[in-house]
Amino acid sequence: MNGPTRRTVIGGLAAATLATPALTQAAPAGPSETIALWPGKAPGAPAAMPTRKVEQRSSDPKFNDRWITGVDRPMLDVRRPATPDGSAVMLLPGGGYGFLSWDNEGEEQARWLTARGVTCFILSYRLPGEGWANRATVPLADAQRGLRLIRARAAAYGVDPRRVAVLGFSAGGHLAGSLATRHAEAVYAPVDATDRLSARPDLAGLIYPVVSLAAPFTHGGSRDMLFGPTQPPALLRAASVETRVTVDTPPMFLSHASDDGLVPIANSLALYQALLDAKRPAELHAFDQGGHGFGARLPKTVPASAWPDLFTGFAQRHGVLAR
């Protein structure tokens, strides 16, 4: 398939090289279903609500590569497998907290996961720079609420509420790591019975993730989008995933390429060390080639293309995905 080979990040962020996709893009995984996260407007709504925009980055009519901004109604887009195995994955697209890389890190991930029997929920979370109050915790509030809603509706989707994973990419990896380590933090006022359920994922996968917001190797664009121009050091450290690992952190899978020129692999290394120090189940795959933002698009000749199978194996060993 033909897609863009460069990812020019909006909002003054840097650019990262993508490998040319190697496979033809498949049809969407099942009919579209959506679950609104919040009854009415989401908490902290601005007076002037953001306007949803979808930017098509691909020039090939057979290949979608959409970026979404203006998330006014955060929701879960459901992608059902033909034969569900009882597991679920909430997918968190990246985009430096300035947009959502919807196809590369959402729809395309749902395709290979649903082919394996996994029910997928793609989260369109609010972007912190779009006027919401409490901007630094807006994405985390949506992730917590999304995970709880999956558990609340597990029976309707044939999902075991004890087999719910989260899989995030780049800034979405930071969000996945934040959910895994801050799932019990009260970042929004409960709105209904769903909020009595646990937001702790049973397993977390972080692919080329932003991890630290305080260290020299942080991704400055994600940090600035999340916190804005005022960035107290204590808050940056508290939002750095590697500082929040506890004995309650779920099993975590990390994948990163050493030639990532946008989000340095030091992010994953720091988190992996923190997980080892806390004696938490963790697996890190560090590849010499892959760059950043590769999703599931790499040709098999590039080492980092192996990560979906490695993630599947890790999740199977920990009882989340079916063998």
Short mmCIF file of C-alpha atoms in Angstrom, two decimals:
data_model
loop_
_atom_site.label_atom_id
_atom_site.label_comp_id
_atom_site.label_asym_id
_atom_site.label_seq_id
_atom_site.Cartn_x
_atom_site.Cartn_y
_atom_site.Cartn_z
CA MET A 1 0.00 0.00 0.00
CA ASN A 2 1.08 3.51 -0.58
CA GLY A 3 1.02 5.96 2.29
CA PRO A 4 2.99 8.97 3.42
CA THR A 5 6.62 8.33 4.23
CA ARG A 6 6.95 11.36 6.47
CA ARG A 7 4.91 12.30 9.52
CA THR A 8 4.95 16.07 9.89
CA VAL A 9 3.64 16.68 13.38
CA ILE A 10 1.34 19.65 13.98
CA GLY A 11 1.65 22.18 16.75
CA GLY A 12 5.35 22.80 16.28
CA LEU A 13 6.31 19.20 17.06
CA ALA A 14 9.21 17.47 15.32
CA ALA A 15 8.94 15.13 12.33
CA ALA A 16 9.68 11.41 12.27
CA THR A 17 10.47 9.05 9.44
CA LEU A 18 7.97 6.31 8.69
CA ALA A 19 8.66 3.19 6.74
CA THR A 20 6.64 2.78 3.55
CA PRO A 21 3.70 0.47 4.32
CA ALA A 22 4.25 -3.02 3.00
CA LEU A 23 0.71 -4.43 2.84
CA THR A 24 -2.56 -3.36 1.25
CA GLN A 25 -4.87 -1.78 3.79
CA ALA A 26 -7.70 -4.13 4.70
CA ALA A 27 -11.35 -3.23 5.06
CA PRO A 28 -12.52 -1.89 8.42
CA ALA A 29 -12.85 -4.53 11.15
CA GLY A 30 -16.62 -4.98 11.40
CA PRO A 31 -19.42 -2.42 11.57
CA SER A 32 -18.77 0.79 13.47
CA GLU A 33 -20.23 1.11 16.96
CA THR A 34 -19.52 3.96 19.34
CA ILE A 35 -19.85 4.46 23.09
CA ALA A 36 -19.95 8.04 24.37
CA LEU A 37 -17.73 8.38 27.43
CA TRP A 38 -19.74 11.01 29.26
CA PRO A 39 -23.45 11.78 29.60
CA GLY A 40 -23.79 15.22 28.05
CA LYS A 41 -20.67 17.36 27.79
CA ALA A 42 -17.37 16.04 29.11
CA PRO A 43 -16.10 17.54 32.39
CA GLY A 44 -14.41 20.92 32.17
CA ALA A 45 -15.90 21.81 28.80
CA PRO A 46 -14.84 25.21 27.41
CA ALA A 47 -17.38 27.87 26.52
CA ALA A 48 -16.46 27.48 22.86
CA MET A 49 -16.36 23.75 22.15
CA PRO A 50 -13.67 22.43 19.80
CA THR A 51 -14.81 21.56 16.29
CA ARG A 52 -14.03 18.06 15.12
CA LYS A 53 -11.73 17.93 12.10
CA VAL A 54 -10.42 14.98 10.14
CA GLU A 55 -7.32 15.54 8.02
CA GLN A 56 -6.61 12.94 5.36
CA ARG A 57 -2.83 12.61 5.05
CA SER A 58 -2.88 9.99 2.32
CA SER A 59 -3.06 10.78 -1.38
CA ASP A 60 -4.02 7.17 -2.20
CA PRO A 61 -7.83 6.73 -2.24
CA LYS A 62 -7.38 3.09 -1.20
CA PHE A 63 -5.40 3.99 1.91
CA ASN A 64 -6.54 6.03 4.90
CA ASP A 65 -4.12 7.94 7.10
CA ARG A 66 -6.33 10.31 9.04
CA TRP A 67 -5.45 12.73 11.84
CA ILE A 68 -8.24 13.85 14.14
CA THR A 69 -8.40 17.09 16.12
CA GLY A 70 -11.24 18.96 17.79
CA VAL A 71 -12.39 16.08 20.00
CA ASP A 72 -15.62 17.53 21.36
CA ARG A 73 -17.25 14.21 22.30
CA PRO A 74 -14.72 11.64 23.51
CA MET A 75 -15.84 8.10 22.79
CA LEU A 76 -14.91 4.49 22.23
CA ASP A 77 -15.16 3.14 18.68
CA VAL A 78 -15.84 -0.59 18.93
CA ARG A 79 -14.32 -3.10 16.52
CA ARG A 80 -15.65 -6.64 17.01
CA PRO A 81 -13.91 -9.83 15.87
CA ALA A 82 -15.74 -12.51 13.91
CA THR A 83 -15.06 -14.97 16.74
CA PRO A 84 -14.41 -13.20 20.07
CA ASP A 85 -12.04 -14.93 22.49
CA GLY A 86 -13.19 -12.98 25.56
CA SER A 87 -10.30 -10.52 25.61
CA ALA A 88 -10.42 -6.77 24.98
CA VAL A 89 -7.87 -4.09 24.12
CA MET A 90 -8.42 -0.36 24.45
CA LEU A 91 -6.32 1.34 21.78
CA LEU A 92 -4.80 4.77 22.41
CA PRO A 93 -3.54 6.49 19.23
CA GLY A 94 -0.64 8.90 19.54
CA GLY A 95 -0.09 12.34 18.08
CA GLY A 96 1.90 14.29 20.65
CA TYR A 97 -1.32 15.17 22.52
CA GLY A 98 -2.00 17.53 19.61
CA PHE A 99 -3.92 15.14 17.32
CA LEU A 100 -4.95 11.48 17.10
CA SER A 101 -3.21 9.29 14.52
CA TRP A 102 -6.45 7.44 13.94
CA ASP A 103 -5.61 4.90 11.25
CA ASN A 104 -1.94 4.16 11.89
CA GLU A 105 -2.37 3.67 15.63
CA GLY A 106 -6.06 2.86 15.88
CA GLU A 107 -7.86 1.22 12.97
CA GLU A 108 -4.83 -0.67 11.67
CA GLN A 109 -4.09 -2.04 15.13
CA ALA A 110 -7.72 -3.14 15.51
CA ARG A 111 -7.44 -5.13 12.27
CA TRP A 112 -4.68 -7.45 13.38
CA LEU A 113 -6.10 -7.75 16.88
CA THR A 114 -9.66 -8.59 15.78
CA ALA A 115 -8.19 -11.18 13.41
CA ARG A 116 -6.87 -12.85 16.59
CA GLY A 117 -10.26 -12.74 18.32
CA VAL A 118 -9.74 -9.58 20.38
CA THR A 119 -12.57 -7.07 20.81
CA CYS A 120 -11.07 -3.60 20.30
CA PHE A 121 -12.13 -0.20 21.60
CA ILE A 122 -10.37 2.75 19.96
CA LEU A 123 -10.39 5.72 22.34
CA SER A 124 -10.84 9.21 20.93
CA TYR A 125 -9.62 11.12 23.96
CA ARG A 126 -9.74 14.87 24.48
CA LEU A 127 -6.71 16.89 23.46
CA PRO A 128 -5.44 19.06 26.33
CA GLY A 129 -4.73 22.15 24.23
CA GLU A 130 -8.32 22.52 23.05
CA GLY A 131 -9.63 24.60 25.95
CA TRP A 132 -10.55 22.00 28.56
CA ALA A 133 -10.17 22.75 32.25
CA ASN A 134 -7.53 20.71 34.10
CA ARG A 135 -5.79 20.12 30.78
CA ALA A 136 -2.99 17.92 32.13
CA THR A 137 -5.38 15.23 33.34
CA VAL A 138 -8.04 15.42 30.62
CA PRO A 139 -6.63 12.49 28.57
CA LEU A 140 -6.19 10.39 31.73
CA ALA A 141 -9.80 11.07 32.79
CA ASP A 142 -11.02 9.82 29.41
CA ALA A 143 -8.79 6.73 29.60
CA GLN A 144 -10.02 5.87 33.09
CA ARG A 145 -13.64 6.36 32.09
CA GLY A 146 -13.12 4.35 28.89
CA LEU A 147 -11.61 1.38 30.73
CA ARG A 148 -14.45 1.42 33.25
CA LEU A 149 -17.06 1.53 30.49
CA ILE A 150 -15.50 -1.51 28.81
CA ARG A 151 -15.85 -3.41 32.08
CA ALA A 152 -19.38 -2.11 32.64
CA ARG A 153 -20.46 -3.38 29.20
CA ALA A 154 -18.26 -6.46 29.10
CA ALA A 155 -21.16 -8.93 28.97
CA ALA A 156 -22.72 -7.15 25.98
CA TYR A 157 -19.49 -7.52 24.01
CA GLY A 158 -18.57 -11.03 25.14
CA VAL A 159 -15.59 -9.71 27.09
CA ASP A 160 -14.15 -11.05 30.34
CA PRO A 161 -13.74 -7.94 32.56
CA ARG A 162 -10.57 -9.54 33.98
CA ARG A 163 -8.94 -9.67 30.51
CA VAL A 164 -8.86 -6.03 29.44
CA ALA A 165 -5.57 -4.61 28.16
CA VAL A 166 -4.53 -1.16 26.99
CA LEU A 167 -2.22 -0.56 24.03
CA GLY A 168 -0.84 2.92 23.37
CA PHE A 169 1.51 4.50 20.86
CA SER A 170 3.90 7.45 21.31
CA ALA A 171 1.93 10.03 23.36
CA GLY A 172 -0.79 7.38 23.52
CA GLY A 173 1.90 5.21 25.11
CA HIS A 174 2.37 7.86 27.76
CA LEU A 175 -1.38 7.79 28.32
CA ALA A 176 -1.39 3.98 28.52
CA GLY A 177 1.46 4.09 31.03
CA SER A 178 -0.32 6.79 33.02
CA LEU A 179 -3.47 4.67 33.15
CA ALA A 180 -1.45 1.64 34.26
CA THR A 181 0.21 3.57 37.09
CA ARG A 182 -2.48 6.16 37.99
CA HIS A 183 -5.67 4.17 37.47
CA ALA A 184 -6.86 4.82 41.03
CA GLU A 185 -6.11 8.56 41.00
CA ALA A 186 -9.27 10.67 41.25
CA VAL A 187 -8.97 12.93 38.19
CA TYR A 188 -12.71 13.46 37.69
CA ALA A 189 -15.85 13.47 39.81
CA PRO A 190 -17.83 10.20 39.53
CA VAL A 191 -20.89 10.51 37.32
CA ASP A 192 -22.63 7.11 37.66
CA ALA A 193 -22.26 3.52 38.86
CA THR A 194 -19.66 2.79 36.17
CA ASP A 195 -17.18 4.92 38.10
CA ARG A 196 -17.23 2.43 40.97
CA LEU A 197 -15.45 -0.09 38.72
CA SER A 198 -11.70 -0.42 38.56
CA ALA A 199 -9.84 1.50 35.82
CA ARG A 200 -6.74 -0.69 36.22
CA PRO A 201 -5.90 -2.46 32.95
CA ASP A 202 -4.97 -6.11 33.29
CA LEU A 203 -1.97 -5.52 31.01
CA ALA A 204 -0.43 -2.51 29.28
CA GLY A 205 1.44 -2.34 25.97
CA LEU A 206 3.50 0.78 25.22
CA ILE A 207 4.89 1.14 21.69
CA TYR A 208 7.62 3.78 21.12
CA PRO A 209 6.15 5.59 24.15
CA VAL A 210 6.70 9.00 25.61
CA VAL A 211 7.46 8.15 29.25
CA SER A 212 9.30 10.90 31.08
CA LEU A 213 8.18 14.52 31.01
CA ALA A 214 10.98 15.75 33.26
CA ALA A 215 14.15 14.05 32.00
CA PRO A 216 16.47 15.46 29.29
CA PHE A 217 15.24 12.82 26.83
CA THR A 218 11.57 13.79 27.07
CA HIS A 219 9.51 14.59 24.00
CA GLY A 220 9.05 18.32 24.44
CA GLY A 221 6.03 18.55 22.15
CA SER A 222 3.95 16.10 24.19
CA ARG A 223 5.01 17.80 27.42
CA ASP A 224 4.07 21.25 26.13
CA MET A 225 0.72 20.11 24.75
CA LEU A 226 -0.14 18.40 28.02
CA PHE A 227 0.90 21.18 30.40
CA GLY A 228 0.94 24.36 28.34
CA PRO A 229 3.48 27.14 28.91
CA THR A 230 3.55 26.81 32.73
CA GLN A 231 5.31 23.62 33.76
CA PRO A 232 6.10 23.25 37.49
CA PRO A 233 8.92 20.68 37.83
CA ALA A 234 7.07 18.74 40.54
CA LEU A 235 4.06 18.25 38.27
CA LEU A 236 6.24 17.17 35.36
CA ARG A 237 7.89 14.56 37.55
CA ALA A 238 4.52 13.38 38.85
CA ALA A 239 3.32 12.94 35.25
CA SER A 240 6.41 10.92 34.28
CA VAL A 241 5.37 7.28 34.10
CA GLU A 242 8.66 5.87 35.42
CA THR A 243 8.16 7.71 38.73
CA ARG A 244 4.69 6.20 39.32
CA VAL A 245 5.39 2.46 39.19
CA THR A 246 4.10 0.61 42.28
CA VAL A 247 3.41 -2.95 43.38
CA ASP A 248 -0.05 -2.55 41.79
CA THR A 249 1.26 -1.73 38.30
CA PRO A 250 -0.01 -4.37 35.84
CA PRO A 251 2.28 -6.41 33.55
CA MET A 252 3.80 -4.12 30.95
CA PHE A 253 5.13 -4.70 27.43
CA LEU A 254 7.50 -2.15 25.88
CA SER A 255 8.71 -1.91 22.29
CA HIS A 256 11.02 0.79 20.92
CA ALA A 257 13.59 1.30 18.15
CA SER A 258 17.04 2.62 18.93
CA ASP A 259 16.94 4.75 15.77
CA ASP A 260 13.80 6.59 16.94
CA GLY A 261 14.65 10.19 16.20
CA LEU A 262 11.53 11.71 17.78
CA VAL A 263 11.02 9.92 21.12
CA PRO A 264 14.37 8.53 22.31
CA ILE A 265 14.53 4.90 23.39
CA ALA A 266 15.78 6.18 26.76
CA ASN A 267 12.09 6.63 27.61
CA SER A 268 11.41 2.90 27.44
CA LEU A 269 14.70 2.05 29.12
CA ALA A 270 13.86 4.28 32.09
CA LEU A 271 10.43 2.73 32.52
CA TYR A 272 11.74 -0.81 32.14
CA GLN A 273 14.31 -0.19 34.87
CA ALA A 274 11.60 1.23 37.15
CA LEU A 275 9.48 -1.88 36.55
CA LEU A 276 12.42 -4.16 37.34
CA ASP A 277 13.19 -2.18 40.50
CA ALA A 278 9.57 -2.62 41.62
CA LYS A 279 9.67 -6.33 40.67
CA ARG A 280 6.77 -5.94 38.29
CA PRO A 281 6.26 -8.26 35.28
CA ALA A 282 7.76 -6.49 32.27
CA GLU A 283 9.16 -7.21 28.84
CA LEU A 284 11.19 -4.82 26.69
CA HIS A 285 12.04 -5.27 23.02
CA ALA A 286 14.65 -2.81 21.79
CA PHE A 287 15.19 -2.95 18.03
CA ASP A 288 18.05 -1.43 16.08
CA GLN A 289 15.74 -0.32 13.24
CA GLY A 290 12.20 0.97 13.04
CA GLY A 291 12.25 4.72 13.63
CA HIS A 292 9.12 6.28 15.13
CA GLY A 293 5.42 6.04 14.35
CA PHE A 294 5.68 2.75 12.49
CA GLY A 295 2.48 1.22 13.87
CA ALA A 296 2.00 -2.11 12.12
CA ARG A 297 3.24 -0.84 8.77
CA LEU A 298 6.83 -2.01 8.72
CA PRO A 299 7.96 -4.59 6.14
CA LYS A 300 9.06 -7.89 7.65
CA THR A 301 12.66 -7.09 6.78
CA VAL A 302 12.70 -4.36 9.44
CA PRO A 303 13.32 -5.79 12.94
CA ALA A 304 10.66 -3.75 14.77
CA SER A 305 7.95 -5.33 12.58
CA ALA A 306 8.00 -8.29 14.98
CA TRP A 307 6.38 -6.42 17.87
CA PRO A 308 2.71 -7.48 17.32
CA ASP A 309 3.58 -11.16 17.61
CA LEU A 310 5.80 -10.47 20.62
CA PHE A 311 3.02 -8.48 22.29
CA THR A 312 0.55 -11.28 21.59
CA GLY A 313 2.86 -13.83 23.20
CA PHE A 314 3.37 -11.65 26.28
CA ALA A 315 -0.37 -11.09 26.69
CA GLN A 316 -1.06 -14.80 26.27
CA ARG A 317 1.48 -15.73 28.94
CA HIS A 318 -0.21 -13.33 31.32
CA GLY A 319 -3.65 -14.74 30.62
CA VAL A 320 -5.15 -11.72 28.85
CA LEU A 321 -5.20 -12.90 25.23
CA ALA A 322 -6.28 -16.44 24.35
CA ARG A 323 -3.66 -18.98 23.31
#
